[in-house]
XYZ file of C-alpha atoms in Angstrom:
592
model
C 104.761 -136.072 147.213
C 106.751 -137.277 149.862
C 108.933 -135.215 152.278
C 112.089 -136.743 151.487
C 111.210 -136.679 147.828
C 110.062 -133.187 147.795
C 113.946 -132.743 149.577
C 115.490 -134.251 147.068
C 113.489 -131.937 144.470
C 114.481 -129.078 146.191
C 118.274 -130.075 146.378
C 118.952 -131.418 142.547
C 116.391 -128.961 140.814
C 115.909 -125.941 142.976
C 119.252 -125.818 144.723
C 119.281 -122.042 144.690
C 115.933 -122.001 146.100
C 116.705 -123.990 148.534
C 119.947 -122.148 150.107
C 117.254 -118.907 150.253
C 114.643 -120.926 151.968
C 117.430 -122.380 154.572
C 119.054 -119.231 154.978
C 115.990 -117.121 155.433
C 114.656 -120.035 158.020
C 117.881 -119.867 159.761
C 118.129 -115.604 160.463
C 114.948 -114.458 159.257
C 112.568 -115.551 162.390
C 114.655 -114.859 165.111
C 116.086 -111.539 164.181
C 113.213 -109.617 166.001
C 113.475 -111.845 168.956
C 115.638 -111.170 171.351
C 116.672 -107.114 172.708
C 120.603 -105.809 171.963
C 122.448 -106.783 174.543
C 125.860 -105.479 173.161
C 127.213 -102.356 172.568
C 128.043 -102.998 169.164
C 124.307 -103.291 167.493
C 122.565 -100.374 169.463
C 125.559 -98.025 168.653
C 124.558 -98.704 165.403
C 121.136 -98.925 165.749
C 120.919 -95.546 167.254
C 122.688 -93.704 163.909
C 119.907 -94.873 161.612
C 117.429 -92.912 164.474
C 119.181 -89.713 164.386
C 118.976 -90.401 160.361
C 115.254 -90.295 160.512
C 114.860 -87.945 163.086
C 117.402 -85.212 162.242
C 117.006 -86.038 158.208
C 121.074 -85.775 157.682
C 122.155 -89.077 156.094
C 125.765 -88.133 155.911
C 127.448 -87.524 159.584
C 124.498 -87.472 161.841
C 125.160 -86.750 165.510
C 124.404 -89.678 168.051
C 125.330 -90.603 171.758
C 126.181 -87.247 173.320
C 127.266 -85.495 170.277
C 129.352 -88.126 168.764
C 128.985 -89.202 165.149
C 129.516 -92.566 163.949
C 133.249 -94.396 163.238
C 132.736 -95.990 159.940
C 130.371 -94.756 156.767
C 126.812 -95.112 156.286
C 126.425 -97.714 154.125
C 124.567 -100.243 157.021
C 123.308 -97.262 158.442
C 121.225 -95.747 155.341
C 120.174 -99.676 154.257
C 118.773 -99.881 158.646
C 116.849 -96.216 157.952
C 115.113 -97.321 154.709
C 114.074 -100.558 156.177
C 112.673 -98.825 159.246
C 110.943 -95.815 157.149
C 107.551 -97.502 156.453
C 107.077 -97.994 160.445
C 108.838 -95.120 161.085
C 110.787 -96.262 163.659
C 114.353 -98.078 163.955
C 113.567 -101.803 165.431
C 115.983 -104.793 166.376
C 114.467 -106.188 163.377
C 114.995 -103.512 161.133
C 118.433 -103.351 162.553
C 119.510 -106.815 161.782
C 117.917 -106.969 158.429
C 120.853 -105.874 156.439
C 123.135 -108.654 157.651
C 120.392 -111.060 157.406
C 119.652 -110.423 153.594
C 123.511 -109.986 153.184
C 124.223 -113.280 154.383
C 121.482 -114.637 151.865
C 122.841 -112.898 149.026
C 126.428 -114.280 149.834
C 125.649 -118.049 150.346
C 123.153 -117.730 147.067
C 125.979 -116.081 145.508
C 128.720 -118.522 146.426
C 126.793 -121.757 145.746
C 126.003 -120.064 142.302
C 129.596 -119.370 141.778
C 131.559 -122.241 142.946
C 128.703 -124.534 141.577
C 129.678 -123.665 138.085
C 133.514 -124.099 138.837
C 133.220 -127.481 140.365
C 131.342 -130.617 141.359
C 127.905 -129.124 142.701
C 128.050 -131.745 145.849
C 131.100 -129.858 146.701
C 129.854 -126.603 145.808
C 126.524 -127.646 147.706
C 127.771 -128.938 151.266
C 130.805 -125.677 151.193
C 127.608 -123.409 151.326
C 125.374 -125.486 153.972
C 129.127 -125.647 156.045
C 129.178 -121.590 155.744
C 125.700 -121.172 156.492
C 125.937 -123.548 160.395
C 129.698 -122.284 160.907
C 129.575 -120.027 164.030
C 130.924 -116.864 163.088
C 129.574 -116.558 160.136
C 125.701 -117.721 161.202
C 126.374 -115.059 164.449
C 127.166 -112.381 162.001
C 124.034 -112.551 159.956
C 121.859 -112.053 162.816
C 123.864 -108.975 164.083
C 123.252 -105.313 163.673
C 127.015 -104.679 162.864
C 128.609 -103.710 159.708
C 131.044 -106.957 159.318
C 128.475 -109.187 157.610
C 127.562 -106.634 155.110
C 131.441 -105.810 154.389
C 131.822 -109.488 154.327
C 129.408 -110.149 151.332
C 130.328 -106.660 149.381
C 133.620 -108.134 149.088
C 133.141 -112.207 148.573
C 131.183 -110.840 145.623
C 133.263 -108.590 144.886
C 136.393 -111.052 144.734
C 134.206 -113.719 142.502
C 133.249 -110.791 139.983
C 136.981 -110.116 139.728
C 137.648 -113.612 139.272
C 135.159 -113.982 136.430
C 136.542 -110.489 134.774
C 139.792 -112.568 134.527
C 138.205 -115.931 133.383
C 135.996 -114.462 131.287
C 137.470 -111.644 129.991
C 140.779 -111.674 130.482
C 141.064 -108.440 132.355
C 139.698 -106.629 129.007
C 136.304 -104.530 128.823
C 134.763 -101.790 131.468
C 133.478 -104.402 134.528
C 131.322 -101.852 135.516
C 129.461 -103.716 138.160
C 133.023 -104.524 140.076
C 133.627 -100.688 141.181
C 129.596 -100.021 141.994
C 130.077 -103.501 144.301
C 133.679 -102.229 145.949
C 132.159 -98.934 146.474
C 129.512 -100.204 148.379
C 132.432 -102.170 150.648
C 134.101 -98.825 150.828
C 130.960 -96.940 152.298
C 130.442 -100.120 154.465
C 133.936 -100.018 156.336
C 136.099 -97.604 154.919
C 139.143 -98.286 151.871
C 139.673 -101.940 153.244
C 136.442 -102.410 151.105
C 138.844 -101.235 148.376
C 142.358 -102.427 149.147
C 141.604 -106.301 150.555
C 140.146 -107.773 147.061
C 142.626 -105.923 145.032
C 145.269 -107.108 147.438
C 144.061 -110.912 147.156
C 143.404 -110.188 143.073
C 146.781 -108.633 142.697
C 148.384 -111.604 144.312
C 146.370 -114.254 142.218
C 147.094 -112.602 139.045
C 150.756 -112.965 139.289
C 150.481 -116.690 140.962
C 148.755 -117.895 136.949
C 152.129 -116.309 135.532
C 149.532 -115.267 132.530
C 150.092 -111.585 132.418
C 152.975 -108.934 132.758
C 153.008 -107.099 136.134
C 152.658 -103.969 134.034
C 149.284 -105.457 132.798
C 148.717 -106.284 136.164
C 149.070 -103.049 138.112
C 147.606 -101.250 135.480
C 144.486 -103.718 136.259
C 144.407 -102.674 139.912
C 144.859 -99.488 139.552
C 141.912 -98.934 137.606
C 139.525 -100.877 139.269
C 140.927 -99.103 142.895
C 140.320 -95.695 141.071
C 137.097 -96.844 139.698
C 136.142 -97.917 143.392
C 137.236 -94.726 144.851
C 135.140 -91.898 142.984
C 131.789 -92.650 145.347
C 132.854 -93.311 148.866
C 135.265 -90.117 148.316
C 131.994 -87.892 147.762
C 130.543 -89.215 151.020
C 134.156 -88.856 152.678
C 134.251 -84.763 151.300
C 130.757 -84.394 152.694
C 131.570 -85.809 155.660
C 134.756 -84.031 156.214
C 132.990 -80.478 155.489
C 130.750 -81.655 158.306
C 133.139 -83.217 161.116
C 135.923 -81.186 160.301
C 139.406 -82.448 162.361
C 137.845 -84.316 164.742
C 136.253 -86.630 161.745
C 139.689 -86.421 159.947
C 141.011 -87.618 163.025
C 138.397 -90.525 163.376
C 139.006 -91.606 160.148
C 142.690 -91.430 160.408
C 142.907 -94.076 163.434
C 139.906 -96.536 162.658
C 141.528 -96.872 158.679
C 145.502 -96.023 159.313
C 146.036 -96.349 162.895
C 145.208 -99.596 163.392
C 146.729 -101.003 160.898
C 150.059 -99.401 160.868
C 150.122 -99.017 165.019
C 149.621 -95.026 165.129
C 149.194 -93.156 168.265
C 146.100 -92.877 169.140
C 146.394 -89.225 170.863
C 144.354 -87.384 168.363
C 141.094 -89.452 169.338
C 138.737 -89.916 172.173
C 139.154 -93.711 172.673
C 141.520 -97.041 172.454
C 141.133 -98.917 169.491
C 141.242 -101.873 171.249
C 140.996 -105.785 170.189
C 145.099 -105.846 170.388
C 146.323 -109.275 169.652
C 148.879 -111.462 168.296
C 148.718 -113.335 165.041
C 147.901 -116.350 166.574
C 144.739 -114.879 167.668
C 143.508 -115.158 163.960
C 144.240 -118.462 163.682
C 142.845 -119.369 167.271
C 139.445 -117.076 166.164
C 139.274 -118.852 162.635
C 139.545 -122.306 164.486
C 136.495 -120.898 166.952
C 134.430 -119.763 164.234
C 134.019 -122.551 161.944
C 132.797 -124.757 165.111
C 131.470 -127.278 164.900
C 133.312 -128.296 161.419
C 136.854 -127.694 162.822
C 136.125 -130.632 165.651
C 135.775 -132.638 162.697
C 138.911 -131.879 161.399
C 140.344 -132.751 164.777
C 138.581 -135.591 164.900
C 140.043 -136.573 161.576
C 143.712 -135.350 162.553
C 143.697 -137.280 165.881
C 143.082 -140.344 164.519
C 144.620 -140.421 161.470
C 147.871 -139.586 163.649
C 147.872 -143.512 165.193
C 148.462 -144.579 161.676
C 150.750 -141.704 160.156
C 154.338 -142.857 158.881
C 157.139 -140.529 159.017
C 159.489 -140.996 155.982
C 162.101 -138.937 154.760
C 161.307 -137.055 151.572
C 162.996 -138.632 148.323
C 164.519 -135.633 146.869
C 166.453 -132.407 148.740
C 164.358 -130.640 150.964
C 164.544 -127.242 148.812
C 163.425 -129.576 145.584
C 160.732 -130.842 147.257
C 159.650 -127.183 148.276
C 159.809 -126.312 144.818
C 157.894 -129.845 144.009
C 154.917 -128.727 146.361
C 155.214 -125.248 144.770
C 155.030 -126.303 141.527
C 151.905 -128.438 142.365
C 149.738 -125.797 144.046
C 150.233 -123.582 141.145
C 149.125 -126.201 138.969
C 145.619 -126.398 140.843
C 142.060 -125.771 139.097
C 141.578 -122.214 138.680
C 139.098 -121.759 141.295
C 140.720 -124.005 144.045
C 144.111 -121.738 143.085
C 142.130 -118.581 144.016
C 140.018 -119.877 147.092
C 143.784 -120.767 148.170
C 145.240 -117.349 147.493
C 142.253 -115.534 148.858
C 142.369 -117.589 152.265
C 145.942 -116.672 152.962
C 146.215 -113.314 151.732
C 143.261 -112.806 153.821
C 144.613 -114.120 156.650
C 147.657 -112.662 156.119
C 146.622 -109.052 155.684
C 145.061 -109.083 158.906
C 147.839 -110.293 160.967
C 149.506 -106.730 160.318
C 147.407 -104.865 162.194
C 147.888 -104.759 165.766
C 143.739 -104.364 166.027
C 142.273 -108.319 165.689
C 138.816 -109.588 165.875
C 137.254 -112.485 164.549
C 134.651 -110.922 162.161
C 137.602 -109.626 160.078
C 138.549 -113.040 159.191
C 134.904 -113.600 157.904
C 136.044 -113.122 153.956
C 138.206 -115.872 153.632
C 135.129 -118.366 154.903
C 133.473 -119.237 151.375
C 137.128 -119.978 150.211
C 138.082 -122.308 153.261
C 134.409 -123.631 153.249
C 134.913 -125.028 149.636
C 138.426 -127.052 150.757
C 136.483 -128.491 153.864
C 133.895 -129.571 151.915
C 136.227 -131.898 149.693
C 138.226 -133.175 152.705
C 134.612 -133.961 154.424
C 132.956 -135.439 151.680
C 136.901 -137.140 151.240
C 136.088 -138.316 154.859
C 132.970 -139.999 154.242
C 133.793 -141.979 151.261
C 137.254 -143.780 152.604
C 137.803 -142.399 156.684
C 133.993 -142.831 157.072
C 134.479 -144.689 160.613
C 135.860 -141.484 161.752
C 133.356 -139.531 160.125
C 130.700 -141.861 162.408
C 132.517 -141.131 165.247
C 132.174 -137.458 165.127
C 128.361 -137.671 163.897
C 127.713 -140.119 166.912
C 129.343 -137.743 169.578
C 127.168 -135.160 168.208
C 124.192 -136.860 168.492
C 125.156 -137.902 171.778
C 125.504 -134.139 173.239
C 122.240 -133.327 171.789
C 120.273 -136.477 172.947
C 121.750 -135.010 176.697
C 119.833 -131.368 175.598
C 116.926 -133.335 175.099
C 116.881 -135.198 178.021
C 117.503 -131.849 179.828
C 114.717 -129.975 177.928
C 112.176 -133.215 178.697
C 113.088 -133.058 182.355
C 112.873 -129.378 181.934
C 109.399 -129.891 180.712
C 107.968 -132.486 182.498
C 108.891 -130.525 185.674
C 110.968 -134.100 187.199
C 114.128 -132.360 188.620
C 114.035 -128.748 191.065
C 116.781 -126.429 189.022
C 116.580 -124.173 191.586
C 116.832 -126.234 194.275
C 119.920 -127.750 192.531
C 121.768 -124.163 191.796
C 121.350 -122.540 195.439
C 122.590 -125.906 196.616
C 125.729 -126.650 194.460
C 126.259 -123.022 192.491
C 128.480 -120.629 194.938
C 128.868 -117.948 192.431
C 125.597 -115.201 191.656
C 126.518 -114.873 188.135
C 126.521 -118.700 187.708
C 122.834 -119.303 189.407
C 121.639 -116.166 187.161
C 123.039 -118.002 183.993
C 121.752 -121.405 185.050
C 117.921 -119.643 185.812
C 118.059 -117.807 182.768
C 118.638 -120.750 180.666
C 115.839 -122.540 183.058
C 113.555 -119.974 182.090
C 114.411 -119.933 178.161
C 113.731 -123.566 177.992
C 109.971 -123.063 179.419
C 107.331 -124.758 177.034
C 106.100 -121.475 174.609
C 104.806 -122.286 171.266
C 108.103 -121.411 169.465
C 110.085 -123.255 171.846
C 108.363 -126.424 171.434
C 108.668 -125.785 167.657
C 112.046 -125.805 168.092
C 112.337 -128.924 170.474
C 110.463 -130.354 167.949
C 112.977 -129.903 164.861
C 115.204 -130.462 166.611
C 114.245 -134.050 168.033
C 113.196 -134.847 164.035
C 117.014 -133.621 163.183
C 118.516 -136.007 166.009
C 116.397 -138.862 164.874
C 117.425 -138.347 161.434
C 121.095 -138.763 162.339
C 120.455 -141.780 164.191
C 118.762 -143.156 161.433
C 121.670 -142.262 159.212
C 124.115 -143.311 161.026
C 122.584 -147.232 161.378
C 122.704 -147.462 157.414
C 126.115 -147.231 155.204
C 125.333 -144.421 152.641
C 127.844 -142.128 154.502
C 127.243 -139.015 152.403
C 123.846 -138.886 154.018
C 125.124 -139.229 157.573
C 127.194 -135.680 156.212
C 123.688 -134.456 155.130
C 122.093 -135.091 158.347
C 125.216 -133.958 160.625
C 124.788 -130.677 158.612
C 120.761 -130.487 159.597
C 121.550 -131.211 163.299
C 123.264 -128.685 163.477
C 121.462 -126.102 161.824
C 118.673 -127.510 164.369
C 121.394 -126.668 167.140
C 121.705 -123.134 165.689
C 117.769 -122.545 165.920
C 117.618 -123.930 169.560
C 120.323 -121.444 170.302
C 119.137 -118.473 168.598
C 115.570 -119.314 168.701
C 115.405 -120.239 172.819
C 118.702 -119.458 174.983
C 119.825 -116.533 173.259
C 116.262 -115.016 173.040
C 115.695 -115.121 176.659
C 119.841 -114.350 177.765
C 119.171 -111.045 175.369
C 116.041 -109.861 177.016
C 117.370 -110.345 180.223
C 120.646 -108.099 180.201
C 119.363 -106.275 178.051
C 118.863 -102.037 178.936
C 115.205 -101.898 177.991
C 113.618 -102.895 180.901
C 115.716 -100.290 183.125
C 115.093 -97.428 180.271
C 111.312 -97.912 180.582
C 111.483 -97.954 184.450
C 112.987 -95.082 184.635
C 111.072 -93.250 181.962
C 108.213 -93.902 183.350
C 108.956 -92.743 186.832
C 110.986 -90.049 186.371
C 110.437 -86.603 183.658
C 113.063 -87.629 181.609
C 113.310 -85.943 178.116
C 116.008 -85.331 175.339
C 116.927 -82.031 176.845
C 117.570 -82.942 180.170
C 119.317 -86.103 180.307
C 123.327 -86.091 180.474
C 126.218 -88.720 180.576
C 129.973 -88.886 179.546
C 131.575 -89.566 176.190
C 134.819 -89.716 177.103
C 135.690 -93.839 176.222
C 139.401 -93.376 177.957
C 137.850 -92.835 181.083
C 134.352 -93.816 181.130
C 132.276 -96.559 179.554
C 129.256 -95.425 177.081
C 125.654 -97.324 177.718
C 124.606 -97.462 174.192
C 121.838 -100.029 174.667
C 120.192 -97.773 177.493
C 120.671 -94.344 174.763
C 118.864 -96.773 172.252
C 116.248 -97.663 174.213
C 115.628 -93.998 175.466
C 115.295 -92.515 172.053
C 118.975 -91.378 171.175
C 119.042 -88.539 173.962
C 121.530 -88.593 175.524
C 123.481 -85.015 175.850
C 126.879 -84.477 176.746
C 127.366 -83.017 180.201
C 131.211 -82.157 179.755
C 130.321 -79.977 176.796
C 126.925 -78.293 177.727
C 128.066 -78.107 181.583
C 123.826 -77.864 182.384
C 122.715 -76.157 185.493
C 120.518 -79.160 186.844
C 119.073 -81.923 185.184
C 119.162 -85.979 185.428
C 122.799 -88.287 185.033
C 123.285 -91.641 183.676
C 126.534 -93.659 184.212
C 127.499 -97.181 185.259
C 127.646 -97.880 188.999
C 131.479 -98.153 189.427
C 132.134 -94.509 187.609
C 129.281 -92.992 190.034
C 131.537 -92.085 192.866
C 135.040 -91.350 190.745
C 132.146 -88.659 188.807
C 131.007 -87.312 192.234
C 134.347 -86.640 193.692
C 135.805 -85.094 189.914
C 132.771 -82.643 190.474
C 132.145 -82.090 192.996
C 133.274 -78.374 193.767
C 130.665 -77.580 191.212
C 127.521 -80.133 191.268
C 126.010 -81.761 193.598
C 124.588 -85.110 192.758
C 121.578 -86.926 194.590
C 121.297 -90.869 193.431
C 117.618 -91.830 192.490
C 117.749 -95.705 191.099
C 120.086 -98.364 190.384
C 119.357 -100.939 187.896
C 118.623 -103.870 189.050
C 120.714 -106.143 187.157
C 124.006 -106.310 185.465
C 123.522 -104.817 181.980
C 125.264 -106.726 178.718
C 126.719 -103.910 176.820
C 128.341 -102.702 179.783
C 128.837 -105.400 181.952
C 127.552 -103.317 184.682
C 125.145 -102.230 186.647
C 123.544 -98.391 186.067
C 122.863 -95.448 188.146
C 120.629 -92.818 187.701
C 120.885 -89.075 189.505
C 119.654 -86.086 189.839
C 122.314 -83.141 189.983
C 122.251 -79.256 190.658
C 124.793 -76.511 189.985
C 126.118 -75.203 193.321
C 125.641 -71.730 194.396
């Protein structure tokens, strides 16, 4: 059979198969490549050790005594996937998001597949699946992609109840699914779908608002009865300072409450035109399309004054988006109530945003495939500047190759800044010629030719198809080559093994801070040393070793120094990711 054949197989009779094979091609490989380089995925990393070292899967202690800020759900899912090894791995790590975002594409091409034309239903997934934020989040070992697909799921078995059912029977499988959102990232698991459910149920005018709360209220109670065990446990455990913990990550940022009762800012503070500047970021590159589409539809646009009153025609448009398909109503609701409910909180960040994707994804999808069949010269436009800035990363990676051009030479002679010449040799060294890397060069040269192939015939739908696999091939070539390498090199393993090797270091005698007002916790380095790190502020040791970052070394020093004395022994030799900084390791004794 043919290749493009065996495609087209693949994509009319085995589309679910499909998604799962391009989804699992697109995370899968490069999970394990590549060390954490944030603070975000080794935090997390390093609860699932103290799980299967310590054996308590409720509120185990990590980083100097502190337990973790949201519930367990990611955490349990990282320690079963590491217990056949026995050990907690970057790949075992990122696994959860990875299958998550499989389940959720499977799961949304399944859904809106049934609800609408599949072509639509097809190209909204394959958009999801190369948008940014949402490709970055399934190859991260944070708990946003697995709270994302908990409650997409969740919202489409709510939508079914109603279209199905009409909110009668026991949907026993909705609670079990908003539970698991709930031990994911706390009652927001709970409270966003029933917000965005509540809000669609009284836009189809179908049932009383009695009917309607009663609805909610059940399901939210339904929801509630298993995260609240794990919340009681946890509570016995942690006592205040849990309550407290719990209190500002769930309540505090969202209704602004001091923050005095906790060790640490919660952070990310922002506007609520960050969302909207975040949600344009994270579905690149399908929102440059849309400004492609906007900039030059803009030379022909006509500005005429409505017919009727302006408040009639406000009820006109009204009228007509509540007289939308059932499932384009909902994706509509769902996007702005989403977006909505996370412009209260004074706490933004991208990743929050990540529910209302699917829904947006699916209105894209008709405007692009809208694009193609009657704006297609603007839809060539866009397709040929991609293929343009990718033939340039070809030409780079061939001179790269080949050896033709000196990039050192070039970046000591017109790069001033250090941080700018590390970048540029980083990415020199990521693009050398290993077997995976020319795998990658490979697709993605096949993916560029395809385009060009494309775009030189008139069947515009496939120029969309092969935009789409460019950049999927971009996405490999970034995760599989530049990130790999810019991972491993700020990464804290190298400086954890140095200094474990040299020095007698141990989980009883090494010591930092955890005080995140003041100081700035190394989580990749406590990963990568074994989750032993001991809190010298509470234990107040006699002698032992100290870790910190290089610019809190002397304001620790002077702050103790009627009491220790500290001798430096090693500074790491280059800037670390997760705390944008280099780190110091001493030696300290009690004075006499």
């Amino acid at each position: 059979m043919r290749t493009s054949a065996a495609l087209q197989y693949l994509y009319l009779q085995k589309p679910v198969s499909s998604i799962i094979i391009i989804c699992l091609i697109a995370v899968l490989p490069w999970i394990a490549l590549g060390d954490f380089s944030t603070k975000g995925e080794p935090r997390e990393a390093a609860v699932a050790v103290s799980m299967l070292e310590s054996g308590d899967w409720i509120l185990p202690k990590v980083y100097a005594n502190e337990f973790a800020y949201k519930p367990p759900m990611m955490h349990w899912l990282i320690t079963v996937f590491s217990l056949p090894k026995g050990e907690v791995t970057e790949f075992t790590s990122r696994l959860p998001s990875a299958l998550a975002y499989t389940l959720m594409l499977v799961y949304v091409l399944i859904f809106f597949s049934r609800k609408t034309r599949f072509q639509e239903a097809f190209i909204a997934t394959l958009l999801l699946l190369t948008c940014v934020e949402i490709h970055r989040a399934g190859m991260t070992a944070r708990v946003d992609m697995l709270l994302t697909a908990f409650i997409v799921i969740g919202l489409i078995r709510l939508f079914n109840w109603e279209d199905k059912m009409e909110l009668k029977g026991l949907p026993v499988t909705i609670p079990l699914i908003l539970s698991a959102a709930a031990l994911t990232k706390g009652p927001v698991g709970i409270v966003l779908p029933l917000f965005v459910f509540g809000v669609y149920l009284l836009t189809l005018k179908k049932y009383s608002l009695l009917k309607i709360i009663k609805s909610i209220v059940y399901i939210g109670v339904a929801s509630s009865f298993i995260p609240s065990i794990w919340y009681i446990e946890a509570l016995n455990q942690g006592g205040n300072d849990f309550f407290n913990v719990i209190v500002a990550e769930n309540f505090g940022r969202f209704f602004h409450l001091n923050e005095s009762n906790i060790q640490y800012d919660l952070g990310h503070e922002n506007g609520a035109w960050y969302n909207l500047l975040t949600l344009v970021a994270g579905f690149i590159p399908w929102t440059l399309l849309l400004f492609f589409s906007l900039f030059f539809s803009l030379f022909g646009l006509k500005i005429t004054k409505p017919d009727s009153p302006f408040r009639q025609w406000i009820n006109q448009v009204w009228n007509r988006l509540l007289s939308m398909d059932k499932i384009k109503l909902f994706s509509l609701v769902a996007s702005v109530c989403i977006l909505f409910f996370y412009s209260i909180p004074s706490s933004k960040r991208s990743v929050y945003l990540m529910p209302a994707y699917p829904f947006i994804a699916l209105f894209m999808a008709q405007y692009f495939i809208y694009l193609a069949e009657y704006r297609n010269r603007i839809f060539r436009i866009f397709a040929g500047t991609l293929f343009a800035v990718v033939s340039v990363v070809l030409i780079v990676i061939f001179i790269r190759l080949t050896g033709f051009v000196d990039f050192n030479y070039l970046t000591s002679r017109y790069l001033s800044g250090q941080s700018a010449r590390d970048m540029v040799e980083t990415i020199y060294n990521a693009l050398s010629p290993g077997i995976i890397q020319i795998l990658v060069y490979i697709f993605l040269c096949i993916a560029a030719c395809t385009l060009f192939y494309q775009l030189r015939k008139k069947i515009n739908i496939k120029i969309l198809y092969a935009t789409i696999l460019l950049t999927f091939s971009i996405n490999l070539f970034i995760d599989g080559v530049i990130m790999h390498e810019i991972r491993d090199t700020t990464s804290a393993r190298h400086f954890a093994n140095e200094i474990m090797k040299d020095y007698p270091l141990s989980k009883t005698n090494v010591f930092v801070m955890n005080d995140l007002k003041n100081y700035i916790n190394m989580y990749g380095l406590n990963f990568y040393m074994g989750n032993s790190f001991r809190n010298f502020e509470i234990e107040k040791p006699s002698s032992g070793y100290f870790l910190c970052i290089a610019k809190d070394f002397q304001k620790i020093m002077q702050h103790f120094d009627s009491e220790y004395t500290f001798v430096l022994l090693r500074t790491s030799d280059k800037i670390m990711g997760d705390t944008r900084s280099k780190v110091v390791l001493s030696r300290f004794e009690l004075n006499h």
